[in-house]
Coordinates of C-alpha atoms in Angstrom, one line a residue:
X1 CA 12.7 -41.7 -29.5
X2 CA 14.5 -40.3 -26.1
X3 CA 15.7 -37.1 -24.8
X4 CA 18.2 -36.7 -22.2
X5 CA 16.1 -34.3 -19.0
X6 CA 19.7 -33.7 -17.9
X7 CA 23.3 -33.9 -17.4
X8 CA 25.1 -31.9 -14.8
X9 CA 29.0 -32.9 -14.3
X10 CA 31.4 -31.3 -11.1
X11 CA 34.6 -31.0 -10.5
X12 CA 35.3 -30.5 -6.8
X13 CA 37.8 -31.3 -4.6
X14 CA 36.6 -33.9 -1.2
X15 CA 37.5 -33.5 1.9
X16 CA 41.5 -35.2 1.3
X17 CA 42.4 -32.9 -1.1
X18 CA 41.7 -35.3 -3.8
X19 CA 40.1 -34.4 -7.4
X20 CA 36.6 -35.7 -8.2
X21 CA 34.8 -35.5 -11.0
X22 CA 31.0 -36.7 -10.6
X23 CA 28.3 -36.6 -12.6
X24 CA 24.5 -37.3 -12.6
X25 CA 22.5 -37.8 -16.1
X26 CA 18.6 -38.5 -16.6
X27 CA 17.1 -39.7 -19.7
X28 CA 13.4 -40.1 -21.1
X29 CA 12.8 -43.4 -23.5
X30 CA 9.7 -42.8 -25.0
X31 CA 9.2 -45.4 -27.4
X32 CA 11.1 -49.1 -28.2
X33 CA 13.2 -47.6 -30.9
X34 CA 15.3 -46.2 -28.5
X35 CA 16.0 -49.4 -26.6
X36 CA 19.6 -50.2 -28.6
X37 CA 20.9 -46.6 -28.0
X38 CA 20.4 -46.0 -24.2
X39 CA 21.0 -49.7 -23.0
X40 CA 24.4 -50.0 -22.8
X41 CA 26.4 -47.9 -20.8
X42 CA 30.5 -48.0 -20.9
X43 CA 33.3 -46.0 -18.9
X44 CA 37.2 -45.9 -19.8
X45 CA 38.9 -45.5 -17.1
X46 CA 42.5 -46.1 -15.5
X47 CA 43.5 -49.2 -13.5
X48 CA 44.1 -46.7 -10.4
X49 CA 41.4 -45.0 -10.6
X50 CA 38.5 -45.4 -8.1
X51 CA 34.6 -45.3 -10.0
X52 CA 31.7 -45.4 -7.6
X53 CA 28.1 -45.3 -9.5
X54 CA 24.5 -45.9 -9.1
X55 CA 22.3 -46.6 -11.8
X56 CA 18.4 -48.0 -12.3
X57 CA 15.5 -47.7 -14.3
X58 CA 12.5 -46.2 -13.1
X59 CA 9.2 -47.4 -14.8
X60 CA 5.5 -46.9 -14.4
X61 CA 2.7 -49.2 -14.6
X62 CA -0.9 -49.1 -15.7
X63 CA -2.1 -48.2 -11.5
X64 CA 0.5 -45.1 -11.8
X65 CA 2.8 -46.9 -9.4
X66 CA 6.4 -46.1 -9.7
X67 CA 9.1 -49.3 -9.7
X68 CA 12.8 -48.9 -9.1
X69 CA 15.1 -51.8 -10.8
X70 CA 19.1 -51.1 -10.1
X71 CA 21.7 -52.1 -11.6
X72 CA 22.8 -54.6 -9.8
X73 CA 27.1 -55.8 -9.0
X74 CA 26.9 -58.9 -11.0
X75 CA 25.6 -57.1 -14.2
X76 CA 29.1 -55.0 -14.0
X77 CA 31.8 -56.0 -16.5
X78 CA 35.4 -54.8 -16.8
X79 CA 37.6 -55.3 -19.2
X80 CA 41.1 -54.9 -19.1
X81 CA 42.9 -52.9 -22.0
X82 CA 46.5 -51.6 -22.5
X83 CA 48.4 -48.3 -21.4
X84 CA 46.9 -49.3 -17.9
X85 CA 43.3 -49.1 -18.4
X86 CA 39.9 -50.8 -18.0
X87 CA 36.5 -50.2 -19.7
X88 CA 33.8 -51.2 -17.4
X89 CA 30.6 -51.7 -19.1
X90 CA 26.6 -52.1 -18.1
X91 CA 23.1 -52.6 -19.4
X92 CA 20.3 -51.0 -17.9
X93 CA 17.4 -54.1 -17.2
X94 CA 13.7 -53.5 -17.2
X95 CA 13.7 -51.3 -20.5
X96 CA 10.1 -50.0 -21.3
X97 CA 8.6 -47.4 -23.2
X98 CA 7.7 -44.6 -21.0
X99 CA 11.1 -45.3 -18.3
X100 CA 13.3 -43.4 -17.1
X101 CA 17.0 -43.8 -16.8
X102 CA 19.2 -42.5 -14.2
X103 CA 22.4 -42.6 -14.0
X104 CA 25.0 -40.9 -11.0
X105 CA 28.8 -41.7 -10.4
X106 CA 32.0 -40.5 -8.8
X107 CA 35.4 -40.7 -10.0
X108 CA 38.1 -39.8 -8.5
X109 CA 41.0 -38.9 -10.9
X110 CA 44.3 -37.9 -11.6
X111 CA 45.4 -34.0 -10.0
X112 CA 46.4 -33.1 -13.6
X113 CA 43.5 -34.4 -15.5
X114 CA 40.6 -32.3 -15.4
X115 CA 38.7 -33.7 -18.3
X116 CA 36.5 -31.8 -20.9
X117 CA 33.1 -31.4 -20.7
X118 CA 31.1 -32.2 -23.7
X119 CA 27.6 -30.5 -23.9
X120 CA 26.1 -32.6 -26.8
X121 CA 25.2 -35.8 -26.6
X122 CA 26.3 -38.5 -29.5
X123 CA 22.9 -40.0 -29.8
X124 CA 19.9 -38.0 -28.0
X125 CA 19.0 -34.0 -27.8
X126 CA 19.5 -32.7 -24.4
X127 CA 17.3 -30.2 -22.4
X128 CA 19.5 -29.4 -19.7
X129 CA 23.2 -29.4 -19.4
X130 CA 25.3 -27.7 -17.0
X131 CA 29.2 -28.0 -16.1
X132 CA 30.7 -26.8 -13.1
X133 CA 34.4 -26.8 -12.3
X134 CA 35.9 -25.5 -8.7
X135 CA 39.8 -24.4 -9.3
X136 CA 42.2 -23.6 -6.6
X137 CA 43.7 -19.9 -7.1
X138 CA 47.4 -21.0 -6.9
X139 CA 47.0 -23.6 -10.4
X140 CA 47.9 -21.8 -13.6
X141 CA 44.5 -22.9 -15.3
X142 CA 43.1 -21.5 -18.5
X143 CA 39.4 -22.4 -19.8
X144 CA 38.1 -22.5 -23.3
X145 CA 34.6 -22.9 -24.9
X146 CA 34.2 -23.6 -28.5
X147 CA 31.4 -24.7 -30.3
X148 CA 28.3 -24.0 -32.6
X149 CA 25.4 -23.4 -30.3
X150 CA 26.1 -19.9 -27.8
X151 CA 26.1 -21.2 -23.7
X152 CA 22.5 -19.9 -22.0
X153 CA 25.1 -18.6 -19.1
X154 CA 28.8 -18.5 -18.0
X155 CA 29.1 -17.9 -14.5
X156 CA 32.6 -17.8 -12.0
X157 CA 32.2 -16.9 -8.4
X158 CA 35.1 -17.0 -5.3
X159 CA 34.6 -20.5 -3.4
X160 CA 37.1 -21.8 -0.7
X161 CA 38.4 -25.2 -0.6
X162 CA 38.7 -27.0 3.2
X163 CA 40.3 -30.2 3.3
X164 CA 41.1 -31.9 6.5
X165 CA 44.8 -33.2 7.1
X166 CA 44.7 -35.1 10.5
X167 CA 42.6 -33.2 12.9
X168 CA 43.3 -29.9 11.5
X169 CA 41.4 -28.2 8.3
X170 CA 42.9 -26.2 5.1
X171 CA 41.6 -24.0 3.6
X172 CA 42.6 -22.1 0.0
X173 CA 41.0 -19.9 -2.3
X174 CA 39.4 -21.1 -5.2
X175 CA 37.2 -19.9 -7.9
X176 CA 34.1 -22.2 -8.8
X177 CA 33.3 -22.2 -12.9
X178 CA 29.5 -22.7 -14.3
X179 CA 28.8 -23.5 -17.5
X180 CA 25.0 -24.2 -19.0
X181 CA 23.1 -24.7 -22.0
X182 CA 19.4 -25.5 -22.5
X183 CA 17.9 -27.4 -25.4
X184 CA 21.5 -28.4 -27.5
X185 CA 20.6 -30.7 -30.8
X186 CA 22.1 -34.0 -30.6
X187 CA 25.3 -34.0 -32.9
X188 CA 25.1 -35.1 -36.2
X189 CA 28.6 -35.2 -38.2
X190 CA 28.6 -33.7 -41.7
X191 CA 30.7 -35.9 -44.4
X192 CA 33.9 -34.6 -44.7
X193 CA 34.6 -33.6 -41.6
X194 CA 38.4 -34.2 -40.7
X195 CA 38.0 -34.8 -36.4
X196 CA 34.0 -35.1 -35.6
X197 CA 35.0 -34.4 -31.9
X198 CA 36.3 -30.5 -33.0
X199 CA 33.0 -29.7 -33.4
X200 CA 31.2 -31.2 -30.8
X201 CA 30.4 -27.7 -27.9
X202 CA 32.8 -28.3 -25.3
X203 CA 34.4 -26.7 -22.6
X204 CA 38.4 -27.7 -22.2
X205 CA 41.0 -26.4 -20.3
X206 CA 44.9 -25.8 -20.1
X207 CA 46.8 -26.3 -16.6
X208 CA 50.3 -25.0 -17.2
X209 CA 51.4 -25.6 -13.2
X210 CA 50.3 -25.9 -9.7
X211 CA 50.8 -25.9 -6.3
X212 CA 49.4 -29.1 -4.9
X213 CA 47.0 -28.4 -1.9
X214 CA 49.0 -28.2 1.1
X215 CA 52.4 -27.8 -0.8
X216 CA 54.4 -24.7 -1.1
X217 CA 56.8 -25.7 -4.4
X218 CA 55.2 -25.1 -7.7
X219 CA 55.1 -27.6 -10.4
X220 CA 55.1 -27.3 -14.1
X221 CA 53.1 -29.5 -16.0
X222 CA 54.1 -28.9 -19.5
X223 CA 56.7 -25.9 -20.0
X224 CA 56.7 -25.8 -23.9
X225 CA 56.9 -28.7 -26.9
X226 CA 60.9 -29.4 -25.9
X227 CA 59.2 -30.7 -22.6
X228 CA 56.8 -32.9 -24.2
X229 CA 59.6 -33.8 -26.8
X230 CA 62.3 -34.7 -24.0
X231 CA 59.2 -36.4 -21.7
X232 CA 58.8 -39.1 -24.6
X233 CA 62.5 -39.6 -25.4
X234 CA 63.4 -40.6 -21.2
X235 CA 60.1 -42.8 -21.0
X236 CA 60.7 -46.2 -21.3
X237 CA 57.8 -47.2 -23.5
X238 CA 58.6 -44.9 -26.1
X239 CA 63.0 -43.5 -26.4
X240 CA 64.1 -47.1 -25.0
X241 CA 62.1 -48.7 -27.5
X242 CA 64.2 -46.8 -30.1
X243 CA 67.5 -48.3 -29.0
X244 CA 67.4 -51.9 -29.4
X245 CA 69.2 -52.6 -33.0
X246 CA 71.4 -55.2 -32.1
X247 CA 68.2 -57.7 -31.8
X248 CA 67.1 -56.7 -35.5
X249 CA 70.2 -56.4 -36.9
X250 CA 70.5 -60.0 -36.5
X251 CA 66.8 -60.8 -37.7
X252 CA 68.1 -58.9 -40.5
X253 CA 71.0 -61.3 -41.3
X254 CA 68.3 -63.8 -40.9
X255 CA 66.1 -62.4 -43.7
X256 CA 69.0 -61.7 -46.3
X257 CA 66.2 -61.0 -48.9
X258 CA 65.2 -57.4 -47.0
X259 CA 68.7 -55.9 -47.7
X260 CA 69.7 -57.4 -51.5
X261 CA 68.3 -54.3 -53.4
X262 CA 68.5 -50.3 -53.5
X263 CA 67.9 -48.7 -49.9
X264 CA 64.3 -47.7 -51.7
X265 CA 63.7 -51.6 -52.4
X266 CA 65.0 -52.7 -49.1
X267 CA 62.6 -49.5 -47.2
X268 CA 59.4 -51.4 -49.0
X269 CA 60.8 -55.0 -48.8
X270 CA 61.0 -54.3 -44.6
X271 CA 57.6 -52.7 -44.7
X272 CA 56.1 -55.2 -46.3
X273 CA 57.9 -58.0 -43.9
X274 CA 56.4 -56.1 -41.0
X275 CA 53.6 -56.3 -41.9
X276 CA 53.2 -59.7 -42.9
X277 CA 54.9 -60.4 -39.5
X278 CA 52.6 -58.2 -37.6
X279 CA 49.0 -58.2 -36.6
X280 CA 47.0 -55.1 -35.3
X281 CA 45.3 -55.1 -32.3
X282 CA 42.9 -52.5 -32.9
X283 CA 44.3 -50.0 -30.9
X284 CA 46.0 -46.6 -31.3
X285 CA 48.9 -46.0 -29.1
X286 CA 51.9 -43.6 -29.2
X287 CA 53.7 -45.7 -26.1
X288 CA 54.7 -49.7 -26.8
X289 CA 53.9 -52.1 -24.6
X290 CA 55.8 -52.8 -21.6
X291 CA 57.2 -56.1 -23.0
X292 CA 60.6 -56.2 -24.6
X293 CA 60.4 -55.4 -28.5
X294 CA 61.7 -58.4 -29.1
X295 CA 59.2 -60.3 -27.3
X296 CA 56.4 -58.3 -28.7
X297 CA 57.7 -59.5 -32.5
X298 CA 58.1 -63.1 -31.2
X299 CA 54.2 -63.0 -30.5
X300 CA 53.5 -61.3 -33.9
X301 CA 50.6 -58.7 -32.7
X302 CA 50.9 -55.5 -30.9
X303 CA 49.3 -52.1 -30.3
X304 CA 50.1 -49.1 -33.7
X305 CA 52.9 -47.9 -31.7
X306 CA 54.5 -51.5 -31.0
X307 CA 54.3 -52.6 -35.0
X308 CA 56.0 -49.6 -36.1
X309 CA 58.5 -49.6 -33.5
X310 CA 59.7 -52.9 -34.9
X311 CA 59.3 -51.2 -38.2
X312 CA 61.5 -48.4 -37.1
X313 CA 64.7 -50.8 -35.6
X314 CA 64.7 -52.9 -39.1
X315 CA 64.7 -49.2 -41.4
X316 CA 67.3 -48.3 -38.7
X317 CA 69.2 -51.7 -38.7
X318 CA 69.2 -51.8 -42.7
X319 CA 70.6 -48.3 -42.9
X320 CA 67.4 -46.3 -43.7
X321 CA 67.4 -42.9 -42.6
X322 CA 63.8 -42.4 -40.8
X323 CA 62.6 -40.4 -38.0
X324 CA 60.0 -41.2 -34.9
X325 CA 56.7 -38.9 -35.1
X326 CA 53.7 -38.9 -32.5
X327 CA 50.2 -37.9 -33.9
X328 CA 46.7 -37.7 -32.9
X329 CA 44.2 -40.0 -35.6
X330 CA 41.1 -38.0 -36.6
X331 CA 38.3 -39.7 -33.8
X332 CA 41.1 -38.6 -30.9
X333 CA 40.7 -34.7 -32.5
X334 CA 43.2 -32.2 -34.0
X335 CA 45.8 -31.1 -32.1
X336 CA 46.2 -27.7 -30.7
X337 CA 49.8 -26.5 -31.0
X338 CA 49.5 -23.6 -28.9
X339 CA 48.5 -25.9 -25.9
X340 CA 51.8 -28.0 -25.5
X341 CA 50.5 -31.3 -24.2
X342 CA 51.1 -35.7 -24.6
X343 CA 47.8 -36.4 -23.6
X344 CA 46.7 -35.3 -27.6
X345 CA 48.7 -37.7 -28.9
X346 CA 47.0 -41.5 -29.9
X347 CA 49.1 -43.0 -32.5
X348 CA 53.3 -43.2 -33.2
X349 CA 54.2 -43.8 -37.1
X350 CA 57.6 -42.4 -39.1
X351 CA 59.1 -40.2 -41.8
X352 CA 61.5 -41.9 -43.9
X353 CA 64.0 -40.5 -46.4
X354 CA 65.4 -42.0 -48.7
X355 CA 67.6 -40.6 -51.6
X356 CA 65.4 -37.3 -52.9
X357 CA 62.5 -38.8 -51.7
X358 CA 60.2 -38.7 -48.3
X359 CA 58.1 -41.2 -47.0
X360 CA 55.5 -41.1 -44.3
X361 CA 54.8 -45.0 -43.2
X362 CA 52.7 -47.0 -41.1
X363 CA 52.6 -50.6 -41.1
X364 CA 49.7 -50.9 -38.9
X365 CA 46.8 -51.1 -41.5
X366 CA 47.3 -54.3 -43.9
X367 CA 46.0 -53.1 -47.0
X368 CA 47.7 -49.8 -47.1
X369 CA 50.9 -49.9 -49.7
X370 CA 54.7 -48.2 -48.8
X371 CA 54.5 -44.2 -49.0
X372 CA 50.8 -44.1 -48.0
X373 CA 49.1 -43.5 -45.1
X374 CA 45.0 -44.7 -43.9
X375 CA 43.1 -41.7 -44.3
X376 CA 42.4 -42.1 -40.3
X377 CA 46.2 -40.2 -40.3
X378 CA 45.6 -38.0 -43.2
X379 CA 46.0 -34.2 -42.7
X380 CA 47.2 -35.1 -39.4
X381 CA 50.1 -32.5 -37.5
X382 CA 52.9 -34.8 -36.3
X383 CA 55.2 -33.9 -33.3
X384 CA 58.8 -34.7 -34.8
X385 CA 60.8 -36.8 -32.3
X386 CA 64.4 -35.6 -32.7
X387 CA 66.5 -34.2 -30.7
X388 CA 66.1 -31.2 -32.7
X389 CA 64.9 -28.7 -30.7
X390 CA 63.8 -26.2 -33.5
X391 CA 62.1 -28.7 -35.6
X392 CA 58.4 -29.7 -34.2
X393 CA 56.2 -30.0 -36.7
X394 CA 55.3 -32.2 -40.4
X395 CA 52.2 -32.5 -42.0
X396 CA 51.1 -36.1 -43.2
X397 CA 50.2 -34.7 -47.0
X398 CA 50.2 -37.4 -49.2
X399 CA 50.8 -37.3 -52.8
X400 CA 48.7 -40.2 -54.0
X401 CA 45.1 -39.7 -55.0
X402 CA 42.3 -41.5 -55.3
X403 CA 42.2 -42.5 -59.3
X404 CA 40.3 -44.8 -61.4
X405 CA 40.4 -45.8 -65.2
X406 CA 37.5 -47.7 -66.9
X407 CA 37.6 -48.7 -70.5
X408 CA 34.5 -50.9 -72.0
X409 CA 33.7 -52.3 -74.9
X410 CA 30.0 -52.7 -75.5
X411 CA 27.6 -54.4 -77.9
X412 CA 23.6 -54.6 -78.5
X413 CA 21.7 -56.3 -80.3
X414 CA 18.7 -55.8 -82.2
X415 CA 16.5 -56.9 -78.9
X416 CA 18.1 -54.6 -76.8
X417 CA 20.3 -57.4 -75.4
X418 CA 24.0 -55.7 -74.4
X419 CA 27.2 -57.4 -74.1
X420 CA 30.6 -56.6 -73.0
X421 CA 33.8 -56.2 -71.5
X422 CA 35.2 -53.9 -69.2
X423 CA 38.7 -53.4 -67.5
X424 CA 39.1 -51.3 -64.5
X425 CA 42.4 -49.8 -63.3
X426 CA 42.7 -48.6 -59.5
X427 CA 45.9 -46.7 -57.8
X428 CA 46.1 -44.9 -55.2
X429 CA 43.2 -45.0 -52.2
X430 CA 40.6 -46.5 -54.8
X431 CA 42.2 -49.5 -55.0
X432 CA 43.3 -49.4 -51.6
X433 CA 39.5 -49.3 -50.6
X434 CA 39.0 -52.2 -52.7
X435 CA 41.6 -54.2 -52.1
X436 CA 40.2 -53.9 -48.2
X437 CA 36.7 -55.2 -49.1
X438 CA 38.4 -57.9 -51.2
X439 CA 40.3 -59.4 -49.1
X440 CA 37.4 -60.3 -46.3
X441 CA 35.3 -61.9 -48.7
X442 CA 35.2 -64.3 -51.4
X443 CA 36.3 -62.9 -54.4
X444 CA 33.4 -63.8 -56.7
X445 CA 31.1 -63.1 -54.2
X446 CA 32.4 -59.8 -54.0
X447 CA 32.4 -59.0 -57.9
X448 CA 29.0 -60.1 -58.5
X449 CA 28.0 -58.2 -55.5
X450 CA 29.5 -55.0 -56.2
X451 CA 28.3 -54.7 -59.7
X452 CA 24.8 -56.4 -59.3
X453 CA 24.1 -53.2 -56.9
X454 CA 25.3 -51.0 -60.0
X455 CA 23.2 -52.6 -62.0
X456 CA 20.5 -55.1 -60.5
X457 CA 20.4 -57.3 -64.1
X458 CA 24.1 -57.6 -65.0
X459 CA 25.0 -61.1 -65.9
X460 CA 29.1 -61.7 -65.0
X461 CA 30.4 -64.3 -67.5
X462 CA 33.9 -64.4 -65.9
X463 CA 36.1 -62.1 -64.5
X464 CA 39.8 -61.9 -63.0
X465 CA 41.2 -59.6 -60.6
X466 CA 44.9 -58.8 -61.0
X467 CA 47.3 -57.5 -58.0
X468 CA 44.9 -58.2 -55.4
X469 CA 47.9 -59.2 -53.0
X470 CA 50.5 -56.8 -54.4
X471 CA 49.8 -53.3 -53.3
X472 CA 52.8 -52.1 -55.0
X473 CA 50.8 -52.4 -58.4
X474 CA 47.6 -50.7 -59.8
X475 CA 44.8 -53.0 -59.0
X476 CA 43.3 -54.2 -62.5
X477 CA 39.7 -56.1 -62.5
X478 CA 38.7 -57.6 -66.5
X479 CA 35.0 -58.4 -66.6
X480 CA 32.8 -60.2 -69.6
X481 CA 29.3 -59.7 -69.0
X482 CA 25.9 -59.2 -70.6
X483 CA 22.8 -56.9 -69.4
X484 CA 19.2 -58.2 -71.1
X485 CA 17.2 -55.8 -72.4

């Protein structure tokens, strides 16, 4: 339906010393089928960082003349979203079978974050992609390719870099990257796959310190895990947010019902409260907000990281022992622990333990019961955050399954009629699967629905669904019914 002609991204440094990444990407719609997956074009960026683009669709009509329709200012949107950053969105106008798409910008980004470079598109095959990346000789910068489909070359060649402080020019050595491949499929995730973005050919890179341009000092980014360990515990978003008890010991008092039983009972009568309390945004975080925990509760909705915050200073307050960890969800990708680094990191949940027993929670997701974790966290590495040196890393295996139990009774007659009853017993992620269907629709609605696309003729007499609400309990649907013929 499309093909992308090209996509060529640098990374260069202009004439302040400042990093810039800019990119320039054509595409080829050749038929109306193609219309909802090129459209709409989106960026996530930082509030501080500066975006500069150009963008337009080129059409032809039936005399073979050539129009030019831009996108124009008013047809920009931005949206503003949390940890201090923006998605700005467009549409390209004037779609028509046979246009073109072109699309160039400039960003001018953070010295530390040289971004990956992705050489397969999502959507569309490309014909010609091509990375190049200019590196000053006194950084500490490592680059990696991995993927499925070999490069079609791999070029680095010496290249100075002049930038001009007042009225007088600098200039350093430099070595300038290139990176192409010709004809790479479009990429098509296989079920099962734990992070889709693994696989995806990519070029990324490690910077382990620098010398900013016209500087002399040298300065580490990321020595070793105890750095990224120690960065979280001093930031105010995340090891300040783990001090303030004294707010939910007294919510506690206020809530005598959370503390009346065994610390295991008082662990899943606070999980449960939290998450009653607490509504999801939608997004992943391992940093809170920058409101007061306190205020964030008072509102009743937050990011992952403020929800089980809260979760974390009630365990604390009612005497659990549990234990902050930072992980990265399966979309964000695995993380690689020989490249010490925060920026893998999407999401913040805990390790509880209580008695014999260990518990890995999250009360972000409603439907998902004490001890269990969505399967967007499972398989996950987790960067412990004690003051443990030594200890870094935990595993988010889970010990539940996914487990069902049907037992029917059937009956036919001498037409061929059939009659019966069944009862169906869910635990673990079955009925947590359920249970999340369930509870968006109406209840009938959904019965008759999931077994009419079992089988199309079924007839439901009645049926009753049993610890629908109560996740602590094995989900248990009873249905009479009849099938003709």
């Amino acid at each position: 339906n499309a093909v992308v002609l090209f996509d060529i991204g640098s990374v260069y440094f202009d004439s302040e010393g400042a990093v810039v990444f800019e990119r320039h990407k054509r595409l080829k719609v050749f038929n109306r089928n193609a219309f909802d997956v090129v459209a709409d074009v989106s960026f996530l960026m930082y509030q501080r960082e500066r975006l500069v683009f150009d963008a337009a669709t080129f059409s032809r009509n039936g005399a073979g003349k050539v129009t030019k329709k831009e996108v124009e200012n008013k047809q920009i949107f931005d949206t503003n979203l949390k940890k201090s950053k923006k998605e700005r969105k467009f549409t390209y106008p004037a779609l028509s079978e046979g246009c073109i798409l072109d699309l160039k910008y400039v960003r001018y980004t953070d010295i530390v974050s040289l971004r990956n470079w992705y050489f397969q598109d999502g959507d569309l095959p490309t014909i010609h992609n091509e990375y190049r990346l200019q590196i000053p000789d006194s950084w500490d910068y490592t680059t990696f390719y991995r993927g499925q489909h070999p490069l079609t070359s791999q070029t680095k060649a010496a290249k100075d870099i002049t930038f001009l402080v007042g009225s007088h020019n600098y200039t350093f050595q430099g070595t300038q990257y290139k990176w192409i491949m010709h004809d790479s499929p479009k990429f098509e995730a296989e079920k099962y796959v734990s992070s889709e973005i693994d696989y995806i050919d990519q070029i990324t890179g490690k910077l382990t310190s620098y010398i900013p341009l016209g500087g002399s000092d040298r300065k580490d980014v990321i020595k070793d895990w105890g750095s990224v360990k120690e960065m979280y515990m001093e930031h105010e978003q995340f090891g300040k947010k783990l001090e303030t008890a004294n707010y939910f010991k007294k919510l506690l008092e206020a809530n005598p019902q959370l503390t009346k039983g065994s610390a295991l009972q008082n662990a899943k009568a606070i999980y449960a409260f939290v998450k009653k309390e607490m509504e999801w945004n939608d997004y992943y975080s391992d940093f809170s907000d920058d409101a007061k925990l306190s205020t964030i509760y008072e509102r009743h909705t937050g990011n992952s990281a403020d929800i089980n915050f809260i979760l974390y200073n009630l365990l604390q307050a009612g005497g659990i022992k549990v234990t902050p960890l930072v992980t990265s969800t399966r979309e964000y990708g695995s993380i690689e622990r020989h490249y010490p680094s925060w920026q893998q990191f999407n999401h913040f949940l805990l390790f509880a333990t209580i008695g014999e027993s260990d518990f890995f929670l999250d009360a972000t997701h409603d439907a998902v019961p004490f001890g269990m974790l969505h399967t967007n966290m499972l398989n996950r590495y987790c960067l412990i955050m004690d003051k443990q040196p030594k200890d870094l890393w935990v595993n988010t295996q889970i010990n539940v399954g996914y487990q069902d139990s049907e037992k029917m009774t059937l009956t036919v007659d001498q037409e061929g009629n059939l009659q019966g009853s069944m009862r169906l017993t869910q635990q673990g992620y079955s009925a947590y699967k359920k249970r999340l269907i369930a509870r968006k629709v109406e209840t009938k609605k959904f019965i008759e629905a999931y077994y009419a696309e079992l089988v199309p003729d079924i007839v439901i007499d009645s049926f009753q669904m049993k610890n629908l609400e109560n996740d602590t309990l094995p989900l248990v649907t009873v249905l009479h019914f009849k099938i003709p013929q």
